[in-house]
Short mmCIF file of C-alpha atoms in Angstrom, two decimals:
data_model
loop_
_atom_site.label_atom_id
_atom_site.label_comp_id
_atom_site.label_asym_id
_atom_site.label_seq_id
_atom_site.Cartn_x
_atom_site.Cartn_y
_atom_site.Cartn_z
CA UNK V 172 4.64 -23.21 5.79
CA UNK V 173 7.04 -20.32 6.21
CA UNK V 174 5.55 -17.17 7.74
CA UNK V 175 6.90 -14.08 5.92
CA UNK V 176 6.32 -10.88 7.84
CA UNK V 177 6.71 -7.15 7.12
CA UNK V 178 9.08 -4.65 8.68
CA UNK V 179 9.21 -1.01 7.72
CA UNK V 180 11.67 -0.12 10.49
CA UNK V 181 14.37 -1.86 12.54
CA UNK V 182 12.01 -1.78 15.54
CA UNK V 183 9.29 -3.53 13.55
CA UNK V 184 11.78 -6.16 12.40
CA UNK V 185 12.79 -6.89 15.97
CA UNK V 186 9.12 -7.11 16.93
CA UNK V 187 8.42 -9.54 14.09
CA UNK V 188 11.34 -11.76 15.08
CA UNK V 189 10.29 -11.82 18.73
CA UNK V 190 6.68 -12.60 17.75
CA UNK V 191 7.72 -15.68 15.79
CA UNK V 192 8.30 -14.69 12.16
CA UNK V 193 10.18 -17.28 10.13
CA UNK V 194 11.26 -14.60 7.65
CA UNK V 195 11.02 -10.81 7.47
CA UNK V 196 10.90 -8.73 4.31
CA UNK V 197 12.10 -5.13 4.25
CA UNK V 198 13.75 -2.63 1.95
CA UNK V 199 16.31 0.11 1.64
CA UNK V 200 15.35 3.75 2.20
CA UNK V 201 15.16 4.74 -1.45
CA UNK V 202 13.16 4.20 -4.64
CA UNK V 203 14.33 0.62 -5.06
CA UNK V 204 11.48 -0.74 -2.96
CA UNK V 205 7.73 -0.33 -3.31
CA UNK V 206 7.16 1.19 0.12
CA UNK V 207 9.26 4.30 -0.32
CA UNK V 208 7.77 6.54 2.37
CA UNK V 209 9.44 9.06 4.70
CA UNK V 210 10.38 7.50 8.04
CA UNK V 211 10.31 3.95 6.69
CA UNK V 212 12.92 1.46 5.56
CA UNK V 213 16.57 0.74 6.32
CA UNK V 214 19.93 2.34 5.81
CA UNK V 215 22.76 0.03 4.74
CA UNK V 216 24.08 -0.15 8.29
CA UNK V 217 20.61 -0.83 9.70
CA UNK V 218 20.08 -3.61 7.16
CA UNK V 219 23.31 -5.35 8.12
CA UNK V 220 22.41 -5.07 11.81
CA UNK V 221 18.88 -6.35 11.11
CA UNK V 222 20.17 -9.40 9.24
CA UNK V 223 22.56 -10.22 12.06
CA UNK V 224 19.79 -9.81 14.64
CA UNK V 225 17.39 -12.06 12.70
CA UNK V 226 19.98 -14.74 11.95
CA UNK V 227 21.01 -14.91 15.60
CA UNK V 228 17.40 -15.82 16.40
CA UNK V 229 16.81 -18.26 13.56
CA UNK V 230 14.91 -15.96 11.22
CA UNK V 231 15.61 -15.00 7.61
CA UNK V 232 15.65 -11.56 5.98
CA UNK V 233 14.37 -10.98 2.44
CA UNK V 234 15.21 -7.61 0.88
CA UNK V 235 12.57 -6.15 -1.44
CA UNK V 236 14.11 -4.40 -4.45
CA UNK V 237 10.84 -4.60 -6.29
CA UNK V 238 10.38 -1.36 -8.21
CA UNK V 239 11.34 -0.95 -11.86
CA UNK V 240 14.59 0.90 -12.63
CA UNK V 241 14.42 4.10 -14.64
CA UNK V 242 16.27 4.10 -17.95
CA UNK V 243 19.73 5.45 -17.25
CA UNK V 244 19.28 5.18 -13.48
CA UNK V 245 19.74 1.46 -13.02
CA UNK V 246 22.94 1.91 -10.98
CA UNK V 247 20.84 2.58 -7.86
CA UNK V 248 19.08 -0.79 -8.25
CA UNK V 249 22.30 -2.65 -9.06
CA UNK V 250 23.87 -1.19 -5.93
CA UNK V 251 20.88 -2.27 -3.84
CA UNK V 252 21.24 -5.89 -4.97
CA UNK V 253 24.96 -5.86 -4.17
CA UNK V 254 24.39 -4.23 -0.79
CA UNK V 255 21.68 -6.76 0.11
CA UNK V 256 24.09 -9.60 -0.58
CA UNK V 257 26.85 -7.87 1.41
CA UNK V 258 24.47 -7.46 4.35
CA UNK V 259 23.85 -11.22 4.34
CA UNK V 260 20.27 -11.21 3.05
CA UNK V 261 18.76 -14.66 2.53
CA UNK V 262 17.08 -13.56 -0.70
CA UNK V 263 16.18 -10.50 -2.75
CA UNK V 264 12.68 -9.91 -4.06
CA UNK V 265 12.82 -8.55 -7.62
CA UNK V 266 10.30 -7.72 -10.35
CA UNK V 267 12.15 -6.17 -13.28
CA UNK V 268 13.49 -8.68 -15.87
CA UNK V 269 16.58 -6.56 -16.52
CA UNK V 270 17.39 -6.44 -12.82
CA UNK V 271 16.78 -10.18 -12.51
CA UNK V 272 19.21 -10.76 -15.37
CA UNK V 273 21.79 -8.52 -13.69
CA UNK V 274 21.41 -10.30 -10.34
CA UNK V 275 21.62 -13.75 -11.91
CA UNK V 276 24.81 -12.83 -13.78
CA UNK V 277 26.65 -10.78 -11.16
CA UNK V 278 25.34 -12.38 -7.92
CA UNK V 279 24.91 -16.08 -8.81
CA UNK V 280 24.90 -17.23 -5.16
CA UNK V 281 22.12 -14.84 -4.14
CA UNK V 282 18.69 -16.44 -3.89
CA UNK V 283 16.12 -14.72 -6.12
CA UNK V 284 12.41 -14.38 -5.36
CA UNK V 285 9.96 -13.00 -7.93
CA UNK V 286 7.99 -10.07 -6.53
CA UNK V 287 4.23 -9.85 -6.76
CA UNK V 288 4.96 -6.67 -8.74
CA UNK V 289 5.86 -8.92 -11.67
CA UNK V 290 2.24 -10.19 -11.70
CA UNK V 291 3.24 -13.71 -12.78
CA UNK V 292 -0.06 -15.55 -12.50
CA UNK V 293 0.28 -18.67 -14.68
CA UNK V 294 2.72 -21.58 -15.02
CA UNK V 295 4.23 -20.38 -18.33
CA UNK V 296 5.20 -17.01 -16.89
CA UNK V 297 6.55 -18.50 -13.66
CA UNK V 298 8.55 -21.18 -15.48
CA UNK V 299 10.04 -18.52 -17.75
CA UNK V 300 11.39 -16.58 -14.75
CA UNK V 301 12.72 -19.79 -13.20
CA UNK V 302 14.47 -20.97 -16.37
CA UNK V 303 15.78 -17.57 -17.49
CA UNK V 304 16.98 -16.19 -14.14
CA UNK V 305 16.99 -19.06 -11.64
CA UNK V 306 14.12 -17.68 -9.56
CA UNK V 307 13.47 -19.95 -6.58
CA UNK V 308 10.16 -18.55 -5.30
CA UNK V 309 7.29 -16.55 -6.77
CA UNK V 310 4.95 -14.29 -4.81
CA UNK V 311 1.56 -14.82 -6.45
CA UNK V 312 -0.78 -11.92 -7.24
CA UNK V 313 -3.90 -11.54 -5.12
CA UNK V 314 -6.24 -12.44 -7.99
CA UNK V 315 -6.14 -16.26 -7.85
CA UNK V 316 -8.48 -18.79 -6.28
CA UNK V 317 -7.15 -21.63 -4.14
CA UNK V 318 -8.02 -24.03 -6.97
CA UNK V 319 -6.01 -21.94 -9.43
CA UNK V 320 -3.02 -21.90 -7.07
CA UNK V 321 -3.27 -25.69 -6.77
CA UNK V 322 -3.22 -26.04 -10.56
CA UNK V 323 -0.23 -23.69 -10.89
CA UNK V 324 1.77 -25.59 -8.28
CA UNK V 325 1.30 -28.82 -10.27
CA UNK V 326 3.12 -27.29 -13.26
CA UNK V 327 6.04 -25.46 -11.64
CA UNK V 328 9.12 -26.45 -9.66
CA UNK V 329 9.57 -23.23 -7.67
CA UNK V 330 8.10 -22.29 -4.31
CA UNK V 331 4.93 -20.21 -4.12
CA UNK V 332 4.22 -17.49 -1.58
CA UNK V 333 0.76 -15.97 -1.11
CA UNK V 334 -0.67 -13.05 0.84
CA UNK V 335 -2.90 -13.92 3.79
CA UNK V 336 -3.41 -10.65 5.67
CA UNK V 337 -3.37 -6.90 5.16
CA UNK V 338 -3.98 -4.59 2.23
CA UNK V 339 -5.74 -6.03 -0.79
CA UNK V 340 -4.40 -4.65 -4.06
CA UNK V 341 -7.09 -4.86 -6.71
CA UNK V 342 -5.02 -3.87 -9.75
CA UNK V 343 -2.33 -5.80 -11.57
CA UNK V 344 0.04 -5.52 -8.65
CA UNK V 345 1.91 -2.23 -8.56
CA UNK V 346 0.68 -1.15 -12.00
CA UNK V 347 -2.05 1.19 -10.77
CA UNK V 348 -2.58 4.18 -13.06
CA UNK V 349 -5.12 5.75 -10.69
CA UNK V 350 -2.64 6.74 -7.99
CA UNK V 351 -0.17 7.95 -10.62
CA UNK V 352 -2.87 10.09 -12.26
CA UNK V 353 -3.93 11.69 -8.99
CA UNK V 354 -0.51 12.32 -7.45
CA UNK V 355 2.12 12.08 -10.17
CA UNK V 356 3.92 9.40 -8.17
CA UNK V 357 3.99 5.90 -9.62
CA UNK V 358 3.61 2.88 -7.34
CA UNK V 359 5.88 0.64 -9.40
CA UNK V 360 8.42 3.30 -10.41
CA UNK V 361 8.65 5.44 -7.27
CA UNK V 362 7.25 2.94 -4.78
CA UNK V 363 4.43 5.15 -3.51
CA UNK V 364 0.74 4.28 -3.75
CA UNK V 365 -1.50 6.99 -2.31
CA UNK V 366 1.42 8.91 -0.75
CA UNK V 367 0.62 10.47 2.61
CA UNK V 368 1.88 13.86 1.40
CA UNK V 369 -1.09 14.00 -0.99
CA UNK V 370 -3.74 12.95 1.56
CA UNK V 371 -6.02 15.61 3.02
CA UNK V 372 -8.75 15.14 5.64
CA UNK V 373 -11.37 17.76 6.48
CA UNK V 374 -14.34 17.82 8.85
CA UNK V 375 -17.54 18.74 7.01
CA UNK V 376 -21.24 18.78 8.01
CA UNK V 377 -21.87 15.34 6.52
CA UNK V 378 -18.78 13.76 8.10
CA UNK V 379 -15.08 13.35 7.42
CA UNK V 380 -13.94 14.09 3.87
CA UNK V 381 -10.86 12.22 2.66
CA UNK V 382 -9.11 13.36 -0.50
CA UNK V 383 -6.09 12.25 -2.48
CA UNK V 384 -4.40 14.67 -4.83
CA UNK V 385 -7.49 16.88 -4.79
CA UNK V 386 -9.90 14.03 -5.56
CA UNK V 387 -12.53 13.27 -2.90
CA UNK V 388 -12.35 9.54 -2.19
CA UNK V 389 -14.56 9.06 0.89
CA UNK V 390 -17.11 10.86 3.00
CA UNK V 391 -17.36 8.97 6.28
CA UNK V 392 -20.38 9.63 8.57
CA UNK V 393 -19.60 10.70 12.16
CA UNK V 394 -18.65 7.86 14.48
CA UNK V 395 -17.63 5.42 11.74
CA UNK V 396 -14.05 4.31 11.02
CA UNK V 397 -12.47 6.06 8.04
CA UNK V 398 -10.52 3.93 5.55
CA UNK V 399 -7.22 5.13 4.16
CA UNK V 400 -7.95 7.15 0.99
CA UNK V 401 -6.73 4.76 -1.66
CA UNK V 402 -8.19 5.54 -5.08
CA UNK V 403 -9.06 1.98 -6.06
CA UNK V 404 -11.14 1.68 -2.87
CA UNK V 405 -12.81 5.04 -3.22
CA UNK V 406 -16.40 5.84 -4.15
CA UNK V 407 -17.12 6.61 -7.79
CA UNK V 408 -20.10 7.13 -10.05
CA UNK V 409 -20.08 4.79 -13.03
CA UNK V 410 -23.19 4.92 -15.18
CA UNK V 411 -26.10 4.73 -12.76
CA UNK V 412 -24.05 3.14 -9.97
CA UNK V 413 -22.44 5.12 -7.19
CA UNK V 414 -20.26 3.22 -4.75
CA UNK V 415 -17.10 1.17 -4.51
CA UNK V 416 -16.71 0.42 -8.20
CA UNK V 417 -13.38 -1.42 -7.87
CA UNK V 418 -13.37 -2.80 -4.33
CA UNK V 419 -14.74 -2.11 -0.88
CA UNK V 420 -12.33 -0.52 1.64
CA UNK V 421 -11.60 -3.73 3.52
CA UNK V 422 -8.52 -5.84 4.24
CA UNK V 423 -7.54 -9.38 3.35
CA UNK V 424 -7.76 -12.01 6.09
CA UNK V 425 -7.27 -15.56 4.84
CA UNK V 426 -6.62 -17.15 8.24
CA UNK V 427 -9.31 -19.78 7.82
CA UNK V 428 -7.95 -20.74 4.39
CA UNK V 429 -4.53 -21.77 5.75
CA UNK V 430 -5.30 -25.53 5.61
CA UNK V 431 -6.57 -25.20 2.03
CA UNK V 432 -3.47 -23.23 1.04
CA UNK V 433 -1.28 -25.92 2.59
CA UNK V 434 -3.08 -28.58 0.55
CA UNK V 435 -2.60 -26.40 -2.53
CA UNK V 436 1.16 -26.72 -2.09
CA UNK V 437 1.88 -23.16 -0.96
CA UNK V 438 5.34 -22.80 0.62
CA UNK V 439 5.01 -19.44 2.39
CA UNK V 440 2.33 -17.15 3.80
CA UNK V 441 2.90 -13.40 3.50
CA UNK V 442 1.58 -10.63 5.73
CA UNK V 443 1.31 -7.16 4.18
CA UNK V 444 2.09 -4.08 6.26
CA UNK V 445 5.48 -2.41 6.04
CA UNK V 446 3.79 0.90 6.79
CA UNK V 447 2.33 -0.44 10.03
CA UNK V 448 3.55 0.01 13.58
CA UNK V 449 5.67 -2.51 15.46
CA UNK V 450 2.69 -3.17 17.76
CA UNK V 451 0.54 -4.08 14.75
CA UNK V 452 3.30 -6.30 13.36
CA UNK V 453 3.79 -8.11 16.65
CA UNK V 454 0.09 -8.82 17.14
CA UNK V 455 -0.53 -10.05 13.60
CA UNK V 456 2.61 -12.20 13.54
CA UNK V 457 1.74 -13.85 16.86
CA UNK V 458 -1.75 -14.67 15.60
CA UNK V 459 -0.52 -16.18 12.34
CA UNK V 460 2.33 -18.09 13.98
CA UNK V 461 -0.27 -19.75 16.22
CA UNK V 462 -2.44 -20.53 13.19
CA UNK V 463 0.47 -21.98 11.17
CA UNK V 464 1.56 -24.16 14.07
CA UNK V 465 -2.00 -25.37 14.63
CA UNK V 466 -2.35 -26.30 10.95
CA UNK V 467 0.99 -28.14 10.98
CA UNK V 468 -0.09 -30.10 14.06
CA UNK V 469 -3.50 -30.94 12.61
CA UNK V 470 -5.30 -28.91 15.28
CA UNK V 471 -8.26 -26.56 14.83
CA UNK V 472 -7.22 -23.04 13.88
CA UNK V 473 -7.50 -20.50 16.68
CA UNK V 474 -10.27 -17.93 16.35
CA UNK V 475 -8.89 -14.79 14.70
CA UNK V 476 -9.03 -11.68 16.84
CA UNK V 477 -7.51 -9.43 14.19
CA UNK V 478 -10.69 -7.79 12.84
CA UNK V 479 -9.99 -4.54 14.68
CA UNK V 480 -6.65 -4.25 12.85
CA UNK V 481 -8.18 -4.46 9.38
CA UNK V 482 -9.05 -1.54 7.12
CA UNK V 483 -12.47 -0.21 8.12
CA UNK V 484 -12.58 -3.01 10.71
CA UNK V 485 -13.79 -5.35 7.98
CA UNK V 486 -12.13 -8.22 6.15
CA UNK V 487 -12.53 -10.40 3.08
CA UNK V 488 -10.97 -13.57 1.70
CA UNK V 489 -10.47 -11.64 -1.53
CA UNK V 490 -10.08 -13.54 -4.77
CA UNK V 491 -9.31 -16.82 -2.99
CA UNK V 492 -13.03 -17.64 -2.89
CA UNK V 493 -14.00 -15.30 -5.77
CA UNK V 494 -16.36 -13.25 -3.60
CA UNK V 495 -14.01 -10.43 -4.54
CA UNK V 496 -15.03 -8.39 -7.60
#
C-alpha cells in the first residue's frame, strides 16, 4: 500500500521523502487548501522545487486544493489547479464538484483524487465522482468500519485511501459549524479549523484554561498534557452529562489495523499532520514505512512507539472498530 504523508513546509516535505514516504501531500499558501495557516504551505516556486526534489528520489507529490471556492472568487482555485499541473504534481486532491468539473475539462491529463472534504462514504457517491469527473482515488471519511470499507471496495473501480494516524475529525469532514461559530472562520471555506489566532491559554488555580474564540474548551489539571483546544473535542454540558460529548481529545492510530485494511482492498494509507514539525513527520513516516513493509512481507508489525506524539498522549482506532462515538 502507498504511504501518503503530510508536509506543511518544504523542510517537512524533504523530511518525509528521506524517511520513506511514497507520496507527500501539500498545498499552496492561500485559501485553496484546508490547512491555511500562517507559516505553512508552499509558494509556486517552492512547489515546483518540492516536486522536483521528490521525483528525483522516487516519491510523488499530491497537491491539496480541497476547500470550496467562493461564488465569484473561483479564479483563485482555477489558478491553483493549473499551477499544480505546471509544477509537475502527480495528482490534485479536490472536493468541490464545480472545481472537479473545471479540472476534468481544462486539465484532462491531470490525475484527480477526491478529498475527504467531499465526505463520499458510499459506492453510489464514489461512482458518481468517478463517472462524472474521472476521479481515480477517493480519500474515505473517518467514519467507516473496516467491514464497510471492504464492502465499498467491492462496488467501485477507483482506489481508496484511508487515514491511519493523526487528528481524528469527528464531523462530516471539513463541514464543522462549531469552529465557524466560535471564530468566524470556516474550515471548508477558509481552510482553518480552530485557528491559532483565536486560541488563548491562561494559568488558573485549577490548572490550565484553554479557550477558543472566547469559549472555554478545557481545564487541564497541573502536570497533565493539554490537548489542542478544538471545539469538537472540548468539554460540554448536555442534559445531565458533562464531558467530551462529541469525542475525547485523542488521536487516531490504526497501525495494528494495517493488515485488515490491506485485506479490505485499501490502496493508500494517509498520515494527518501538515501543521506538525519536520521532526514529527520524519518519526511518524519512518514508523509507518516499517509497518507497511512488514505487512507486505507477511511479517509481524513492529510495536508502535508513537504514543507520545498523539494528542493528549492517547490514541484510538476511531470508527474502524466502532469504539468511537
